[in-house]
PDB file of C-alpha atoms in Angstrom:
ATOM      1  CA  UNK A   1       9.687 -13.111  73.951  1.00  0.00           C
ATOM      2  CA  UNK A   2       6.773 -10.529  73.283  1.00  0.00           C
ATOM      3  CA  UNK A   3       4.389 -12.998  74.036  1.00  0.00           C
ATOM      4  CA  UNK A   4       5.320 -14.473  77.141  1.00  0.00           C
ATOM      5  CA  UNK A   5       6.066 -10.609  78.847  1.00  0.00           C
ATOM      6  CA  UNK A   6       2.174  -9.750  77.882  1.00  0.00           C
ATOM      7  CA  UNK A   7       1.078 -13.061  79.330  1.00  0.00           C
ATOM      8  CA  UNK A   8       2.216 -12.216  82.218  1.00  0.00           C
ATOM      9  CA  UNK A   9       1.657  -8.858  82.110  1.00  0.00           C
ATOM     10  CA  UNK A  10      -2.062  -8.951  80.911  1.00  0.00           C
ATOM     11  CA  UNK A  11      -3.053 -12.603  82.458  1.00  0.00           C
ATOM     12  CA  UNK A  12      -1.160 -13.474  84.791  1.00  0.00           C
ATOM     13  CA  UNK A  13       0.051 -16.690  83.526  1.00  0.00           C
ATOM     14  CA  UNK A  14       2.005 -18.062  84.382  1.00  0.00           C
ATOM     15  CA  UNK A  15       2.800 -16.489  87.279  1.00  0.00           C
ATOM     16  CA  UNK A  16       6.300 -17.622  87.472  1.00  0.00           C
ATOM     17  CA  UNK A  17       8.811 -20.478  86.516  1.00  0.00           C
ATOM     18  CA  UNK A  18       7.778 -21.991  89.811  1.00  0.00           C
ATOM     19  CA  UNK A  19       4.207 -21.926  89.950  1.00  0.00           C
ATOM     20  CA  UNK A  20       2.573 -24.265  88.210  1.00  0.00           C
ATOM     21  CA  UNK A  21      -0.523 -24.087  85.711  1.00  0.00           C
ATOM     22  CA  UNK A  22      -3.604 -22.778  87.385  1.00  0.00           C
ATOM     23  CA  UNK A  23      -5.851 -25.020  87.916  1.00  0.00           C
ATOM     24  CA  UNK A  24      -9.372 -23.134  86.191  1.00  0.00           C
ATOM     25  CA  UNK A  25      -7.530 -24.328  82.780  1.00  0.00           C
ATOM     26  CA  UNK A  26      -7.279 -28.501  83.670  1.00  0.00           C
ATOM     27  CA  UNK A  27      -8.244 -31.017  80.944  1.00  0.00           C
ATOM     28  CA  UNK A  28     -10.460 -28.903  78.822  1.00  0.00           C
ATOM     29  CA  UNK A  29      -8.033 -26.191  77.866  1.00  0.00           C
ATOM     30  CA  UNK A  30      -8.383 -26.340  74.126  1.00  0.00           C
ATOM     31  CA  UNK A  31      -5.677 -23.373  73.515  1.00  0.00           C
ATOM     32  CA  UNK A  32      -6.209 -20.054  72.589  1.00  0.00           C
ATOM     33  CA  UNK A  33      -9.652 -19.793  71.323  1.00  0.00           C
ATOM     34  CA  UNK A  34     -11.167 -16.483  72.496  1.00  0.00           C
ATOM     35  CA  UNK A  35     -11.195 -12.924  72.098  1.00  0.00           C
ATOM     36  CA  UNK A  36      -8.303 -11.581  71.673  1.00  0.00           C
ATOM     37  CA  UNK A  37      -6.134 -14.192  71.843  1.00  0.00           C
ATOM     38  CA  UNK A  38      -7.341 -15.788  68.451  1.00  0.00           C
ATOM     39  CA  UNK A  39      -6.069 -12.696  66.568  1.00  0.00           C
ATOM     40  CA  UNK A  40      -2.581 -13.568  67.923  1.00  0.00           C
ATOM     41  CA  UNK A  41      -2.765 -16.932  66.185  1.00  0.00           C
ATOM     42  CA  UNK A  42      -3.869 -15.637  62.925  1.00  0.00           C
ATOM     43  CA  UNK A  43      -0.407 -15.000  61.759  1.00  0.00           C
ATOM     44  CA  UNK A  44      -0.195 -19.093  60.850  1.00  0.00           C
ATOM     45  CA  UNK A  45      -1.789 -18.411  58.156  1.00  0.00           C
ATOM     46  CA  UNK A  46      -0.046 -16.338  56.459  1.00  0.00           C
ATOM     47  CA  UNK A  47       2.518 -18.647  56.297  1.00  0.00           C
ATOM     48  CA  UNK A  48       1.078 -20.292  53.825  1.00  0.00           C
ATOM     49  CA  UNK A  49       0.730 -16.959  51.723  1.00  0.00           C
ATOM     50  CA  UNK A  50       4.018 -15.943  52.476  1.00  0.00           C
ATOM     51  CA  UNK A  51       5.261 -19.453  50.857  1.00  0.00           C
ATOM     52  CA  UNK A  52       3.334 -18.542  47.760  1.00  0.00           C
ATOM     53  CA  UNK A  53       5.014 -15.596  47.281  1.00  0.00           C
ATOM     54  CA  UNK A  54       8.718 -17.752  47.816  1.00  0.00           C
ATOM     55  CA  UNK A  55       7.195 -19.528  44.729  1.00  0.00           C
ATOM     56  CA  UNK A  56       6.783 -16.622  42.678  1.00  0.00           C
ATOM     57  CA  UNK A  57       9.524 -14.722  43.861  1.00  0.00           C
ATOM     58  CA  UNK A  58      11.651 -18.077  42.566  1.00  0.00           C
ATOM     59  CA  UNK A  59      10.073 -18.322  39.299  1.00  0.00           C
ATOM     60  CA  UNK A  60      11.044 -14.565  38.345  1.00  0.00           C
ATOM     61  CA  UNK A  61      14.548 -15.224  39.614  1.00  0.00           C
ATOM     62  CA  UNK A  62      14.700 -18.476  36.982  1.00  0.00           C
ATOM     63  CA  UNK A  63      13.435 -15.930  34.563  1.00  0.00           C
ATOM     64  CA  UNK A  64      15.745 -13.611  34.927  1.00  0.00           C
ATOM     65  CA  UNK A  65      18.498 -15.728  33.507  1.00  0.00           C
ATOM     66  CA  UNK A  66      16.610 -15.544  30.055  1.00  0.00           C
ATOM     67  CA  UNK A  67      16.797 -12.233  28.181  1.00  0.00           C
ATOM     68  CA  UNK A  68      16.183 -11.101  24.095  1.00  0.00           C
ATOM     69  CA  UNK A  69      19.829 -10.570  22.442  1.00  0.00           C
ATOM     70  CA  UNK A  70      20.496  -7.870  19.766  1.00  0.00           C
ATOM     71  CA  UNK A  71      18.781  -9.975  17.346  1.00  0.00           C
ATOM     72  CA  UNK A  72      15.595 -10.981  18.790  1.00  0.00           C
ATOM     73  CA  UNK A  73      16.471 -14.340  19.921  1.00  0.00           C
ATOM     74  CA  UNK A  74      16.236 -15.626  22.997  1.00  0.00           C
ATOM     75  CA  UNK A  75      19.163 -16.184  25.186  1.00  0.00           C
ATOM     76  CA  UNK A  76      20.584 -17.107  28.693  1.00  0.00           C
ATOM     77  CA  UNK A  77      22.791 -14.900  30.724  1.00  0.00           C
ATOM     78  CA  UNK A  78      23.838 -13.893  34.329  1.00  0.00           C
ATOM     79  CA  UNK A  79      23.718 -10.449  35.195  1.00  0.00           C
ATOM     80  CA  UNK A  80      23.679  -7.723  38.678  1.00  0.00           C
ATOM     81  CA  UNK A  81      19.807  -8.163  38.044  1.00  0.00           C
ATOM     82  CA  UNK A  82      19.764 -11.572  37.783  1.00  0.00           C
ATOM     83  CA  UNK A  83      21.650 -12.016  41.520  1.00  0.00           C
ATOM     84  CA  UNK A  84      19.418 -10.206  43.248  1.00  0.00           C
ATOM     85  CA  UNK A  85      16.643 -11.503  41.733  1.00  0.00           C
ATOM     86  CA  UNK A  86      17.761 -14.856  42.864  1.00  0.00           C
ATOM     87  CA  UNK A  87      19.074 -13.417  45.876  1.00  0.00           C
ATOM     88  CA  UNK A  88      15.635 -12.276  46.807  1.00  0.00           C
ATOM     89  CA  UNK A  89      13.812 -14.548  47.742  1.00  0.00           C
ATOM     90  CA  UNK A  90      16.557 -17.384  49.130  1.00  0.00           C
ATOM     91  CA  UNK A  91      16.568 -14.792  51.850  1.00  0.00           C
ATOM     92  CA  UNK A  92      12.518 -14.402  52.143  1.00  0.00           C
ATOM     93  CA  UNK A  93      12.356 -18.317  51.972  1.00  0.00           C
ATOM     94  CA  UNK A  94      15.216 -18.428  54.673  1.00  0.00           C
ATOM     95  CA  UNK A  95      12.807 -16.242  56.242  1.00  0.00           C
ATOM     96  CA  UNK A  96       9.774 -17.609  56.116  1.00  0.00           C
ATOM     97  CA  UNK A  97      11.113 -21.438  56.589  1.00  0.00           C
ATOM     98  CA  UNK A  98      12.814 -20.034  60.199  1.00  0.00           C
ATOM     99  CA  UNK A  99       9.046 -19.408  61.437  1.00  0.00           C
ATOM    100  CA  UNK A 100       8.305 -21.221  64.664  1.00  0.00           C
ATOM    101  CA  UNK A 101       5.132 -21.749  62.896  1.00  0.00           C
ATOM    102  CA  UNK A 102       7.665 -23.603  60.438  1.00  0.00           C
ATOM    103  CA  UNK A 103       9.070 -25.681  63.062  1.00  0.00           C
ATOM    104  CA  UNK A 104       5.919 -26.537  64.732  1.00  0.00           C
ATOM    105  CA  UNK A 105       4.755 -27.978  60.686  1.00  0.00           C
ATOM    106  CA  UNK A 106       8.005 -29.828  60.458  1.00  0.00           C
ATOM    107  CA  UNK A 107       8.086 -31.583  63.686  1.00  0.00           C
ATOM    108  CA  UNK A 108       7.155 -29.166  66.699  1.00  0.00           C
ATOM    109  CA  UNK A 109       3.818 -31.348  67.206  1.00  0.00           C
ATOM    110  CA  UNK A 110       4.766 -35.349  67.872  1.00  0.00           C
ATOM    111  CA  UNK A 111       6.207 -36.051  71.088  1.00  0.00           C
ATOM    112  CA  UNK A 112       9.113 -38.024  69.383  1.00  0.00           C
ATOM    113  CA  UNK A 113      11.130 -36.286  66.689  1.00  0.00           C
ATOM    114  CA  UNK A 114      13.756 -39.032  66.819  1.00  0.00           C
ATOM    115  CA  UNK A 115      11.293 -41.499  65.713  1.00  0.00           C
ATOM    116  CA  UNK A 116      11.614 -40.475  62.368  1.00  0.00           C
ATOM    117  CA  UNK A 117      14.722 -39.065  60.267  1.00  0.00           C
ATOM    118  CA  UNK A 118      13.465 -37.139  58.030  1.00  0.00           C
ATOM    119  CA  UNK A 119      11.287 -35.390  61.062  1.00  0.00           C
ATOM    120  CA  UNK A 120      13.822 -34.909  62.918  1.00  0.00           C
ATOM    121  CA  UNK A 121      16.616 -33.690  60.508  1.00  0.00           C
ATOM    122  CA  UNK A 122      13.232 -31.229  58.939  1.00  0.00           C
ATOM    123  CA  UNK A 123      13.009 -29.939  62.444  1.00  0.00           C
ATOM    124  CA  UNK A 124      16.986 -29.020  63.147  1.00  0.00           C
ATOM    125  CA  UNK A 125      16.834 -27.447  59.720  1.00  0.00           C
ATOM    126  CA  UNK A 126      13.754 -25.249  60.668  1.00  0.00           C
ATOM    127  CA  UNK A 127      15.438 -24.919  64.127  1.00  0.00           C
ATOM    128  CA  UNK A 128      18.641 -23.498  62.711  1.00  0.00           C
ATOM    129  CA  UNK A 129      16.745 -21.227  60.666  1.00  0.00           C
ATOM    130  CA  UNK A 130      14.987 -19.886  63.835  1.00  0.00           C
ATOM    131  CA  UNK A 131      17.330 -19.359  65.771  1.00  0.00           C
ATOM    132  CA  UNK A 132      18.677 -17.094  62.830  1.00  0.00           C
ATOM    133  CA  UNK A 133      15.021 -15.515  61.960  1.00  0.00           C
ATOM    134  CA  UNK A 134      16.239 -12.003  63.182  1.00  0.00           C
ATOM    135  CA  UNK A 135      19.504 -11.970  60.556  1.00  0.00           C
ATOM    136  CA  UNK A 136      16.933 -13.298  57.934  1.00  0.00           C
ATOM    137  CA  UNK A 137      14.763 -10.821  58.504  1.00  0.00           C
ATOM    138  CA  UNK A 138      17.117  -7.640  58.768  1.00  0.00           C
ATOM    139  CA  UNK A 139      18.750  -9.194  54.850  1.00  0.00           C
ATOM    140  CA  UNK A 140      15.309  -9.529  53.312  1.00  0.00           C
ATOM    141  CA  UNK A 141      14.154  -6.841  54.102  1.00  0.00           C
ATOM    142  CA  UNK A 142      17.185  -4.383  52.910  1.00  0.00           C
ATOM    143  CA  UNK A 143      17.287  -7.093  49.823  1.00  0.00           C
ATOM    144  CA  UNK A 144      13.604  -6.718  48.866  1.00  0.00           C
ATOM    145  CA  UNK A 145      13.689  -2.870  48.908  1.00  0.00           C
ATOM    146  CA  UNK A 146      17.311  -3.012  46.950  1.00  0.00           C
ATOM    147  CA  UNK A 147      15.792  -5.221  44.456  1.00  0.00           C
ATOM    148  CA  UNK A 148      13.392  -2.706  43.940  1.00  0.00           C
ATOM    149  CA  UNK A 149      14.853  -0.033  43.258  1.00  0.00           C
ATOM    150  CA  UNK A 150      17.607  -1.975  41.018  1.00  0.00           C
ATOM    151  CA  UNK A 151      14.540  -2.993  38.718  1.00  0.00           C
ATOM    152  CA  UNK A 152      13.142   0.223  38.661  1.00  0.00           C
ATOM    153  CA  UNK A 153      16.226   1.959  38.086  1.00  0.00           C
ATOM    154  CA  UNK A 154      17.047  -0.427  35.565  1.00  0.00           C
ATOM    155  CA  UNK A 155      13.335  -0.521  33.751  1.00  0.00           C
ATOM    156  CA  UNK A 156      13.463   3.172  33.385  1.00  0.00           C
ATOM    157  CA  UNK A 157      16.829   3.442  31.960  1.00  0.00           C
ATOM    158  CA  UNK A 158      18.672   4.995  34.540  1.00  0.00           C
ATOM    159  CA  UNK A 159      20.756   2.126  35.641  1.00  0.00           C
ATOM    160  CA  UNK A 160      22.329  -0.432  33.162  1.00  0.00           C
ATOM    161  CA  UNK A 161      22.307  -3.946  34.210  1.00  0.00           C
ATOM    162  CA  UNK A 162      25.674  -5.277  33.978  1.00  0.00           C
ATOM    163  CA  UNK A 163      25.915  -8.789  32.433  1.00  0.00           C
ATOM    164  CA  UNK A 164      28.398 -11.424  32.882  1.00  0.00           C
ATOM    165  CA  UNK A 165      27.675 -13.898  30.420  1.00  0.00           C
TER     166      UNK A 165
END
């Protein structure tokens, strides 16, 4: 939304739903590749450091099923922790997988999605997760900071975590 209302604002361009493209771009328009529009595109890229993060976020939340019993041994259990933990990032990877840059990866590009299943059904899923990006965002982000706090509450002894099993 943001980005068409400054495009039009700022450039121009387009001018309206009527008007067609102007015709200085033609052929040779290769995209955004100048000042300042490049910075605007930059944010693709951190896609790809926001999915690491998914990763890691993940492999703490499989941790967290493990902890030491009264003994010293090692043992498996479900506790408050351990659902926010996995909690945390399902709703970052919900997130970051509802990206338009997302969609574009998983289909956005070829002219024929229905040429290929698995492109096409990639594309609904990332479609469906767009369409949803603002919910995502609004739960991660109250989830991250909760999760937070609940380990740091916990870690310094103020909180218990309450197990299950």
């Amino acid at each position: 939304y943001y980005r068409g209302a400054y495009y039009k604002a700022f450039w121009g361009d387009p001018a309206s739903c009527a008007v067609g493209e102007p015709g200085f771009r033609g052929e040779n328009y290769r995209g955004e590749q100048k000042w300042p529009l490049i910075f605007q595109n930059v944010h693709r890229y951190f896609l790809y450091i926001a999915i690491v993060f998914v990763v890691i976020l993940s492999l703490d939340g499989i941790l967290s099923f493990t902890h030491y019993n009264a003994d010293g041994t090692l043992g498996f259990g479900l506790s408050v922790g351990t659902i926010i933990l996995v909690l945390n990032p399902l709703f970052i990877g919900l997130y970051t997988f509802g990206c338009h840059c997302m969609r574009h990866h998983s289909g956005g590009k070829h002219n024929c999605l229905s040429c290929s299943k698995s492109r096409l059904l990639r594309y609904r899923i990332s479609t469906w997760l767009n369409e949803r990006h603002m919910l995502f965002a609004w739960i991660s982000l109250i989830l991250v900071a909760f999760a937070d706090v609940y380990v740091r509450l916990c870690a310094s002894g103020i909180w218990t975590d309450w197990r299950f099993l």
